[in-house]
CSV table of C-alpha atoms in Angstrom, one decimal:
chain,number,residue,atom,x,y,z
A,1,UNK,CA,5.8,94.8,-73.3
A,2,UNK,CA,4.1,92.1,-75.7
A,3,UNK,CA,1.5,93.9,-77.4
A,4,UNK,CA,-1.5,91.8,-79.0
A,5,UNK,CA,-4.1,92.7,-81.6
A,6,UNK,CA,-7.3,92.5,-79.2
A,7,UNK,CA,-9.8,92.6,-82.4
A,8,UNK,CA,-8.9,89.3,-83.3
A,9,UNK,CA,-10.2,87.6,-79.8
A,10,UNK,CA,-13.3,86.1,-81.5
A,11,UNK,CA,-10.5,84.3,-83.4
A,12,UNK,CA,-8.9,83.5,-81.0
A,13,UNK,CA,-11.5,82.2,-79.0
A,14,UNK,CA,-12.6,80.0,-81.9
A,15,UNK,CA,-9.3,78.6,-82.3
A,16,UNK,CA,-8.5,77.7,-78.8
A,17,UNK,CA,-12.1,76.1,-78.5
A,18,UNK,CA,-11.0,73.9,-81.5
A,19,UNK,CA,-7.9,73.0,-79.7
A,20,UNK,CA,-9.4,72.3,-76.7
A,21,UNK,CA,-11.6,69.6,-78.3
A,22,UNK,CA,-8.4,68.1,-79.9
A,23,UNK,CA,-6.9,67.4,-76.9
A,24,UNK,CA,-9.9,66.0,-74.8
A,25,UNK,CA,-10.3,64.3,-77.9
A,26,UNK,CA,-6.7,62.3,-77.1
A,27,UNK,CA,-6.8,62.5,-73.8
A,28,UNK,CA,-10.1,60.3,-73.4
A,29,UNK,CA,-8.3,57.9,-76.4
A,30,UNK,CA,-10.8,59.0,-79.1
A,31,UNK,CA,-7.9,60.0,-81.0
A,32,UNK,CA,-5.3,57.2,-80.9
A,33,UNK,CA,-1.6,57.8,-79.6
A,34,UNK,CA,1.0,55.7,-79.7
A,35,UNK,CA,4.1,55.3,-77.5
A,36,UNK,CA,7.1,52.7,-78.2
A,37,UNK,CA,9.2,50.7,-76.9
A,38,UNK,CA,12.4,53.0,-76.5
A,39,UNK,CA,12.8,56.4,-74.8
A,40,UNK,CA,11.3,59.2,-77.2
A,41,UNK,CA,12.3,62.7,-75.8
A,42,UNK,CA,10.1,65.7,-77.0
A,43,UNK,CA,11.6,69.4,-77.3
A,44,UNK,CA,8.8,71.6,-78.4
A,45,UNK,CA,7.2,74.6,-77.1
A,46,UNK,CA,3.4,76.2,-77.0
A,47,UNK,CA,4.6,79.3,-78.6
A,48,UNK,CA,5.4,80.1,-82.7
A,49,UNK,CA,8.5,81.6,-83.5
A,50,UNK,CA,12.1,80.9,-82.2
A,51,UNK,CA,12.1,79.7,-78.6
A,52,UNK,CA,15.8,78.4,-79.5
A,53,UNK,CA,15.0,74.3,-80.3
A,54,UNK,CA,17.5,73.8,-82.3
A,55,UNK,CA,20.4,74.5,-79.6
A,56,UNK,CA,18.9,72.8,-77.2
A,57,UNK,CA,18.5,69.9,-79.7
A,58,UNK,CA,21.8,70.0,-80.1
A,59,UNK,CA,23.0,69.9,-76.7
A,60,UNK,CA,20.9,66.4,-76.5
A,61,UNK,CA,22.6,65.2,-78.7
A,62,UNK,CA,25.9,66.0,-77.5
A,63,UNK,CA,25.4,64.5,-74.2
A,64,UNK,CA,23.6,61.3,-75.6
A,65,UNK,CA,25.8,60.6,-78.7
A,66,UNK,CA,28.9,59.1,-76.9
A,67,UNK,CA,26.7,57.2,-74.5
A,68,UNK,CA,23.5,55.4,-76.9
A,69,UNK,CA,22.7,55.4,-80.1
A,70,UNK,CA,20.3,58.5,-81.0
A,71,UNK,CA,18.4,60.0,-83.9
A,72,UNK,CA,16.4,63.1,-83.9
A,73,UNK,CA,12.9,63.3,-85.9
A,74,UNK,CA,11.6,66.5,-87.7
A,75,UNK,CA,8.9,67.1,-89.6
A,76,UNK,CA,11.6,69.0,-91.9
A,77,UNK,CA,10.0,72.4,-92.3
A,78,UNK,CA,9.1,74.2,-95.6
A,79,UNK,CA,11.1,71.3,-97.6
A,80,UNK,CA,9.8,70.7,-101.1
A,81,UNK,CA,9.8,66.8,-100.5
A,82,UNK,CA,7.2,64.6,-99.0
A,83,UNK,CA,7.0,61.0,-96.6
A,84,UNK,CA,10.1,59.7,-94.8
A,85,UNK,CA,13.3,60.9,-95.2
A,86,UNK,CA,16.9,60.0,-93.6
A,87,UNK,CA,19.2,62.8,-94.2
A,88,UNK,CA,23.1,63.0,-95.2
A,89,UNK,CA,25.8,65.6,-95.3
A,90,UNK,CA,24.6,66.0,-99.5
A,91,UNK,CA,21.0,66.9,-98.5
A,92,UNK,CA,19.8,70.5,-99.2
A,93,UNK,CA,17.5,72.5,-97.2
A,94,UNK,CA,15.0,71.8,-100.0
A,95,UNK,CA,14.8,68.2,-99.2
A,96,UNK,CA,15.2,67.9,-95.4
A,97,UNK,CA,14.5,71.8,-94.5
A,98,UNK,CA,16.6,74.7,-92.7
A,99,UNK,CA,17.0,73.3,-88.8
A,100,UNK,CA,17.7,69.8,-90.6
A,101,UNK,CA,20.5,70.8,-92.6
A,102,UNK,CA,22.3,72.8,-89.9
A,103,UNK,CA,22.3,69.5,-87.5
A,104,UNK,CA,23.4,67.0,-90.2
A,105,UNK,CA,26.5,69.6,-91.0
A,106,UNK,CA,27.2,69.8,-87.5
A,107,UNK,CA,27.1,66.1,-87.0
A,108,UNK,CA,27.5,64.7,-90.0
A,109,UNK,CA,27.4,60.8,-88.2
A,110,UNK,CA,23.2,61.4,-86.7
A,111,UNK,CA,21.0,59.5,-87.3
A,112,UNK,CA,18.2,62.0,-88.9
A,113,UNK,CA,15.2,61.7,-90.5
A,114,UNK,CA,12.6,64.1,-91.7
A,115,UNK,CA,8.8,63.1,-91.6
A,116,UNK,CA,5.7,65.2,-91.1
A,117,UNK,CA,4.1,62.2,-89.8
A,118,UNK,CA,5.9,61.5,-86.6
A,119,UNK,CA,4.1,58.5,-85.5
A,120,UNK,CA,5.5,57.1,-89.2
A,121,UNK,CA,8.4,58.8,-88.8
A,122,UNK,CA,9.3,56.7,-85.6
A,123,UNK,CA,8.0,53.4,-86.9
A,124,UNK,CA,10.2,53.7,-89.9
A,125,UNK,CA,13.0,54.3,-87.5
A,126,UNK,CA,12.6,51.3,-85.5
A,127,UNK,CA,12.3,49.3,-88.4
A,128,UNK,CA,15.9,50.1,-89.7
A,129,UNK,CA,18.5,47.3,-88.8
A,130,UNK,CA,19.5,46.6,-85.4
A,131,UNK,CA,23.1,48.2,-86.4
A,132,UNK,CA,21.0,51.2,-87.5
A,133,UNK,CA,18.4,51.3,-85.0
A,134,UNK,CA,17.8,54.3,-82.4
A,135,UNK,CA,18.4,53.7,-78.8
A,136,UNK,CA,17.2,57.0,-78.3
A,137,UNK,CA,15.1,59.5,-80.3
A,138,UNK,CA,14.8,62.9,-80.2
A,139,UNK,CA,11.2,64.4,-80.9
A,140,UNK,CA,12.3,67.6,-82.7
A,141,UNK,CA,9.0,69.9,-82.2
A,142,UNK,CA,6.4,67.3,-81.3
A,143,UNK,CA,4.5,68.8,-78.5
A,144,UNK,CA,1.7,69.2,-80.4
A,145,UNK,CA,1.8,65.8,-82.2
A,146,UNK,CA,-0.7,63.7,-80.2
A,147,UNK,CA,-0.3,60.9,-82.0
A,148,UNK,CA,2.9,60.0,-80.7
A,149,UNK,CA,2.9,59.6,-76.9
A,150,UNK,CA,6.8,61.1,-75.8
A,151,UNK,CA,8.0,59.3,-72.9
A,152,UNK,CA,9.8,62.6,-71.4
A,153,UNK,CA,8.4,66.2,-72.6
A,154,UNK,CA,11.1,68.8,-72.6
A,155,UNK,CA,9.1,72.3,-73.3
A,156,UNK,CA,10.9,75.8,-74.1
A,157,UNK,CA,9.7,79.4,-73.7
A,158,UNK,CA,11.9,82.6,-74.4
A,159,UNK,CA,12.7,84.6,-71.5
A,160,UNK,CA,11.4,87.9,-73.8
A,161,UNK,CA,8.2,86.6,-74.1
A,162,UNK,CA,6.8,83.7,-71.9
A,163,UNK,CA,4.1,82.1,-72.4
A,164,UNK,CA,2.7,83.0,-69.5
A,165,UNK,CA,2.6,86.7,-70.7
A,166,UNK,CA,1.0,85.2,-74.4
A,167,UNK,CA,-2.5,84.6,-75.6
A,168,UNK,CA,-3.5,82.4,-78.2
A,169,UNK,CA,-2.7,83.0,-81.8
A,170,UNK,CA,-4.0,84.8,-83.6
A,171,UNK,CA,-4.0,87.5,-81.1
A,172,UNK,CA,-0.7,86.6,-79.6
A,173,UNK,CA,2.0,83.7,-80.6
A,174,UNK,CA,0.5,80.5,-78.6
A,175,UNK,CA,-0.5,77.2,-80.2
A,176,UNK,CA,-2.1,76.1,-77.0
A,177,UNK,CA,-3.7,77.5,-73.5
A,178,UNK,CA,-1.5,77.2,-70.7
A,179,UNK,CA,-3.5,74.8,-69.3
A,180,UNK,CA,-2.4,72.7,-71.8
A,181,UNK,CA,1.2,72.3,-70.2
A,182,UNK,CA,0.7,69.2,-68.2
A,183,UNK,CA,1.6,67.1,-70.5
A,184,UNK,CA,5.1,68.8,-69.9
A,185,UNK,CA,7.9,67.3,-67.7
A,186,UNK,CA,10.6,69.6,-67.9
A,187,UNK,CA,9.9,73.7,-68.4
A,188,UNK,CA,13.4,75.8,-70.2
A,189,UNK,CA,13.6,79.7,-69.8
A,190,UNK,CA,15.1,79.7,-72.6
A,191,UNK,CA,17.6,83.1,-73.5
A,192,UNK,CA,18.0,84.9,-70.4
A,193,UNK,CA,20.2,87.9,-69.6
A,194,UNK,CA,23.3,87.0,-68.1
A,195,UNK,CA,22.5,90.2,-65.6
A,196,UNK,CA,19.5,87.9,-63.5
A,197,UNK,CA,20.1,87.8,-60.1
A,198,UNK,CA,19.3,85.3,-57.9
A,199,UNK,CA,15.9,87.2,-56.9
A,200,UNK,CA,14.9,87.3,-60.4
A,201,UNK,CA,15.4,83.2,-61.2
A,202,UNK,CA,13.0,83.0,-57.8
A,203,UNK,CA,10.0,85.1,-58.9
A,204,UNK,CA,10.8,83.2,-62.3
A,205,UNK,CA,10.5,80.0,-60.8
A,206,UNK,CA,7.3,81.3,-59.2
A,207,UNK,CA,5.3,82.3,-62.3
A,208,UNK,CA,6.7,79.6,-64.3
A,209,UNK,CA,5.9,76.6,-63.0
A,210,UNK,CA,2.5,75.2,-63.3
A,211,UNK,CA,2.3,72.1,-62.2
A,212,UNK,CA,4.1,70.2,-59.3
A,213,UNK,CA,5.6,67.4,-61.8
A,214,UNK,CA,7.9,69.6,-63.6
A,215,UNK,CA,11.2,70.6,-63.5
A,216,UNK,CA,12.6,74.4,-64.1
A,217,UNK,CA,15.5,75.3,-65.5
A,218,UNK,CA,17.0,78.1,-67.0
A,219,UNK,CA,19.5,78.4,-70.2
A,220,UNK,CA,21.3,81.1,-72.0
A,221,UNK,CA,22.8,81.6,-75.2
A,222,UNK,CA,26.8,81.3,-75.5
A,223,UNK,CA,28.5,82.7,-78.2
A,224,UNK,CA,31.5,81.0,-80.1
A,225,UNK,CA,34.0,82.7,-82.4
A,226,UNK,CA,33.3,84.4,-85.5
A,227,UNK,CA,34.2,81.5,-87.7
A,228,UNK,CA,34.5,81.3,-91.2
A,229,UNK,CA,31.7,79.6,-93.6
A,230,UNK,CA,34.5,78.7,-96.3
A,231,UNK,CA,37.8,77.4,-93.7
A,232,UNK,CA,39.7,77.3,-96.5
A,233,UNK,CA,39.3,81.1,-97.3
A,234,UNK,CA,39.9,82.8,-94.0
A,235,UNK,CA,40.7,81.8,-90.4
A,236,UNK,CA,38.4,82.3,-87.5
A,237,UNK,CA,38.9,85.3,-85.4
A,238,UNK,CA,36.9,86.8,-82.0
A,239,UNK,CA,34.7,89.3,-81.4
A,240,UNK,CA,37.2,91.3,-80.0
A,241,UNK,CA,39.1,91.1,-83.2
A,242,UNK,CA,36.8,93.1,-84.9
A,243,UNK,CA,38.4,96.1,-86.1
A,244,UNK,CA,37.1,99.6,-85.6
A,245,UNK,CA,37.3,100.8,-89.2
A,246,UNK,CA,35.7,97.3,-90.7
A,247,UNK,CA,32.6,97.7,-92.0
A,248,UNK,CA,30.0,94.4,-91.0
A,249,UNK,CA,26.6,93.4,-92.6
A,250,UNK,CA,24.7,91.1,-90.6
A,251,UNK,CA,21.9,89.5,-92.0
A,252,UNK,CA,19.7,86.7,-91.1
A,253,UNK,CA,15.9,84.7,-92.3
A,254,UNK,CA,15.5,83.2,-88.4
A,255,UNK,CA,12.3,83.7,-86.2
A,256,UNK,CA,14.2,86.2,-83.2
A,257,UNK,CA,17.4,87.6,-84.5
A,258,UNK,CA,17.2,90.0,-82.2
A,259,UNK,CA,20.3,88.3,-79.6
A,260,UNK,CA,22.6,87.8,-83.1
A,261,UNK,CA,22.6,91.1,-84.1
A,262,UNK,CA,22.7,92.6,-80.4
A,263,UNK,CA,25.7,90.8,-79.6
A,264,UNK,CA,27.8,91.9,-83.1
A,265,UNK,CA,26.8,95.4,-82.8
A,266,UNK,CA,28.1,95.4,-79.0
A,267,UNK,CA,31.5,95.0,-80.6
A,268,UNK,CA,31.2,96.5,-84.1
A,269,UNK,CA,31.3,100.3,-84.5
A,270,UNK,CA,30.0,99.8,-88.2
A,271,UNK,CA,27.3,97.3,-88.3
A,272,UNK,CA,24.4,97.1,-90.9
A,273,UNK,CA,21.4,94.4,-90.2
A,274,UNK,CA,19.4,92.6,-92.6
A,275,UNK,CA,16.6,90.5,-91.3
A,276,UNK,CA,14.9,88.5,-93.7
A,277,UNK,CA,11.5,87.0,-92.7
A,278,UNK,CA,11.7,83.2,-91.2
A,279,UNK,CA,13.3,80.3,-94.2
A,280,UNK,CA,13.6,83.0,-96.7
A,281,UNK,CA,15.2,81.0,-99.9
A,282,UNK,CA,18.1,83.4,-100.2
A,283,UNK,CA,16.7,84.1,-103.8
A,284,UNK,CA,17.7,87.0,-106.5
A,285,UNK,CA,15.8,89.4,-104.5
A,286,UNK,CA,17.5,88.6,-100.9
A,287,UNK,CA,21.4,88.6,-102.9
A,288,UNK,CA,20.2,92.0,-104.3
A,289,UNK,CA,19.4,93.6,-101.2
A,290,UNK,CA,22.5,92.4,-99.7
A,291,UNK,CA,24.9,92.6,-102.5
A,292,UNK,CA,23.5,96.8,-103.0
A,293,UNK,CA,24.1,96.7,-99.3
A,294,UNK,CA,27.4,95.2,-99.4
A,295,UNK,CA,28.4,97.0,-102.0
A,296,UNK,CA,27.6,99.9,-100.6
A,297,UNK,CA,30.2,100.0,-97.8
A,298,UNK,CA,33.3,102.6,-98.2
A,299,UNK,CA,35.8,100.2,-96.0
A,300,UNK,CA,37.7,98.2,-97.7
A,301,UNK,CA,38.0,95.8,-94.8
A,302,UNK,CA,34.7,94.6,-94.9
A,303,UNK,CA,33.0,91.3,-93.5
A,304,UNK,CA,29.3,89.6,-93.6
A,305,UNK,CA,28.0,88.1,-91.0
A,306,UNK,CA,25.3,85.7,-90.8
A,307,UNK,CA,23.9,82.5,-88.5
A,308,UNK,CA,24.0,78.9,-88.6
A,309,UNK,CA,21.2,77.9,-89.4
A,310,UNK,CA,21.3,80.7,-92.5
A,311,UNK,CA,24.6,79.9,-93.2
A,312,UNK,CA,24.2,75.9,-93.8
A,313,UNK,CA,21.6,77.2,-96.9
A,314,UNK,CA,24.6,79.4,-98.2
A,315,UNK,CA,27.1,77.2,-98.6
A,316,UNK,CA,26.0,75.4,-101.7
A,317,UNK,CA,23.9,78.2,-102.7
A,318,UNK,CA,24.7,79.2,-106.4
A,319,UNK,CA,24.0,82.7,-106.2
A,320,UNK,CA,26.4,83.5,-103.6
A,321,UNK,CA,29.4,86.2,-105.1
A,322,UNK,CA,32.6,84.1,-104.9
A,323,UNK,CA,34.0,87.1,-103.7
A,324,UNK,CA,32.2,86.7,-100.6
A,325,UNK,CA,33.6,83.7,-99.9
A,326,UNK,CA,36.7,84.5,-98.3
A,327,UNK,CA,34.6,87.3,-95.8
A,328,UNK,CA,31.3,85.6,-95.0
A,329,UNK,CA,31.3,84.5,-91.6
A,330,UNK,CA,29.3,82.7,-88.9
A,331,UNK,CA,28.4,82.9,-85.6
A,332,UNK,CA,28.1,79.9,-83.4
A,333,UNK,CA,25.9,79.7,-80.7
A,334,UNK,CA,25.5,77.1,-77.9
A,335,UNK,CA,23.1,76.6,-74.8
A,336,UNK,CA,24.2,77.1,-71.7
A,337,UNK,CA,22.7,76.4,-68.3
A,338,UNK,CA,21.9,79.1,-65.7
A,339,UNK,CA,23.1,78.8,-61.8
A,340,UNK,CA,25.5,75.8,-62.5
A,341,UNK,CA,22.1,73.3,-62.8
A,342,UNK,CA,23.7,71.7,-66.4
A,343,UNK,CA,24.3,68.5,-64.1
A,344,UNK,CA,21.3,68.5,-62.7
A,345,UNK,CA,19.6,68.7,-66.3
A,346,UNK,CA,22.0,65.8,-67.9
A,347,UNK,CA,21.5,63.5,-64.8
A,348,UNK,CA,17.7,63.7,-65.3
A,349,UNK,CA,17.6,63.0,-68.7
A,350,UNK,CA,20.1,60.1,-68.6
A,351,UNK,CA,17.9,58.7,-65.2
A,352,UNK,CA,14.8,59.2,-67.3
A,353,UNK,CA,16.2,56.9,-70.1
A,354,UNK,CA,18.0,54.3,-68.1
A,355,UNK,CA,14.2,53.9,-66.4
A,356,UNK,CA,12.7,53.8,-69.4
A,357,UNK,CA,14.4,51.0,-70.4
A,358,UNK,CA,13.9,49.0,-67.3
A,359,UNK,CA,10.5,49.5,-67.6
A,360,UNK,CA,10.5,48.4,-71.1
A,361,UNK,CA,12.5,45.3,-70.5
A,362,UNK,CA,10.3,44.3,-67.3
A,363,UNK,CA,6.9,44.5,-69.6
A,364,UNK,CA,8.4,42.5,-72.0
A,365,UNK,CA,9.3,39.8,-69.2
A,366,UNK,CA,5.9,39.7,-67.6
């Protein structure tokens, strides 16, 4: 059950009334959006907090990568820099932010850049040469970025809290009413049990779907091997290798670390968990907790374990004990679709660019 703090409705109110005026504001072209010439697919959600974009992110880019040339665009959350940005493996969380970093170490050949100003951000992008230039780019968080006009709109919601359960911040966690999800072309479940039953997906699909336009689909999360974030240190090892007399800490600074603790407890006898509030640096005072913690532990077969995201700040993190090294671990995650529908999902996104294009390339003739 979702509770809400009900004595903040006037707030509420005032803020969805402001909201509301944006959007009718873009909507009747008052406020100018743009779109552009090449496919520009947006993965947001209505919701604050962790709805899982960055896996899904990922998966795009997997499935477009060995087929057009792509670059995702972020806004680069809580960095300390400013303007337009195109990362590299040697950027730091600092300049390019927390999800940034853990997709450029993942695939260290995207194309990504990092600008608040996503209209800009896109125009810089198009002006790079041809060699350079995006085929494809991936809107990472955009929904709410009117200036840019997306040419597909991919929007998430967890399966814990949907928006359809939400009410508006600040009573509860959405950006936008519900009515605002036409703009949407394709609706995610995102982290569902692996327990639903076909029943449940159809009273799902039923309160999910608001418009006819839109697509459903359903995604879980899939776990990886515990793998370790120094290779050259330790070897990776499963789940099921964890022993019954190690001690673990698990610690985290994500928006729902709820599912990454759940699934290492379900196999460690011994498990302490740290969760950090949302982009916490990993300063003196986070190493402290953790190191007490750590230290703390009688086993002498002891591991930490911690998540990607978290784990791409750590790596060149100076006030990480070397004697960590050779124990801290991560755990991968990927998405992966519900009732065999990942098809489905990849052959509508691939139709939807290869129209895209056509319809591009048919302006441009007439």
């Amino acid at each position: 059950m979702i509770k809400f703090n009900s004595s903040l409705s006037p707030f509420a109110f005032l803020y969805g009334l402001a909201v509301w005026i944006r959007n009718r504001l873009f909507d009747r072209k008052l406020l100018p959006a743009e779109r552009f010439p090449v496919p520009v697919i947006c993965v947001g959600n209505i919701a604050a907090g962790g709805t899982g974009k960055t896996p899904h992110i990922e998966y795009l880019v997997r499935l477009l990568q060995p087929r057009c040339k792509v670059a995702v665009l972020s806004r680069g959350y809580k960095r300390k820099t400013s303007g337009f940005l195109l990362a590299d493996t040697k950027s730091s969380s600092e300049a390019i932010g927390d999800e940034p970093l853990q997709l450029i170490r993942k695939f260290p050949n995207l194309l990504l850049a990092i600008d608040a100003d996503r209209r800009r951000g896109i125009r810089n992008l198009l002006a790079l040469p041809e060699a350079q230039r995006p085929e494809v780019i991936l809107l990472d968080d955009g929904f709410q970025h009117r200036y840019v006009t997306p040419s597909l709109s991919v929007i998430l919601t967890d399966y814990s809290r949907r928006y359809y359960h939400d009410r508006l911040l600040p009573v509860g966690r959405l950006r936008e009413p519900t009515s605002e999800l036409h703009r949407a072309d394709i609706v995610i479940v995102t982290k569902c049990p692996t327990a639903l039953q076909p029943i449940d997906f159809r009273i799902l699909k039923t309160e999910a779907v608001f418009f006819a336009h839109q697509q459903l689909f359903f995604t879980e999360i899939a776990y990886g091997n515990l793998k370790p974030v120094f290779p050259k240190t330790a070897s990776s090892r499963t789940l099921e290798q964890i022993k019954p007399d190690e001690d673990l800490l698990l610690f985290s600074a994500i928006a729902a670390p709820r599912p990454f603790t759940e699934k290492i407890t379900g196999h460690a006898r011994k498990a302490v968990c740290v969760s950090f509030p949302d982009h916490s640096p990993f300063g003196k005072q986070e190493f402290h907790k953790l190191k007490t913690l750590f230290d703390s532990m009688p086993s002498p077969s002891k591991l930490l374990v911690t998540t990607e995201k978290d784990a791409a700040r750590l790596i060149n993190n100076p006030r990480l004990p070397k004697e960590w090294k050779s124990r801290l671990y991560v755990l991968p995650v990927t998405v992966r679709f519900c009732r065999e529908s990942q098809p489905a999902f990849d052959s509508l996104i691939l139709k939807h660019i290869e129209t895209y294009r056509q319809t591009i390339t048919l302006h441009k003739q007439s």
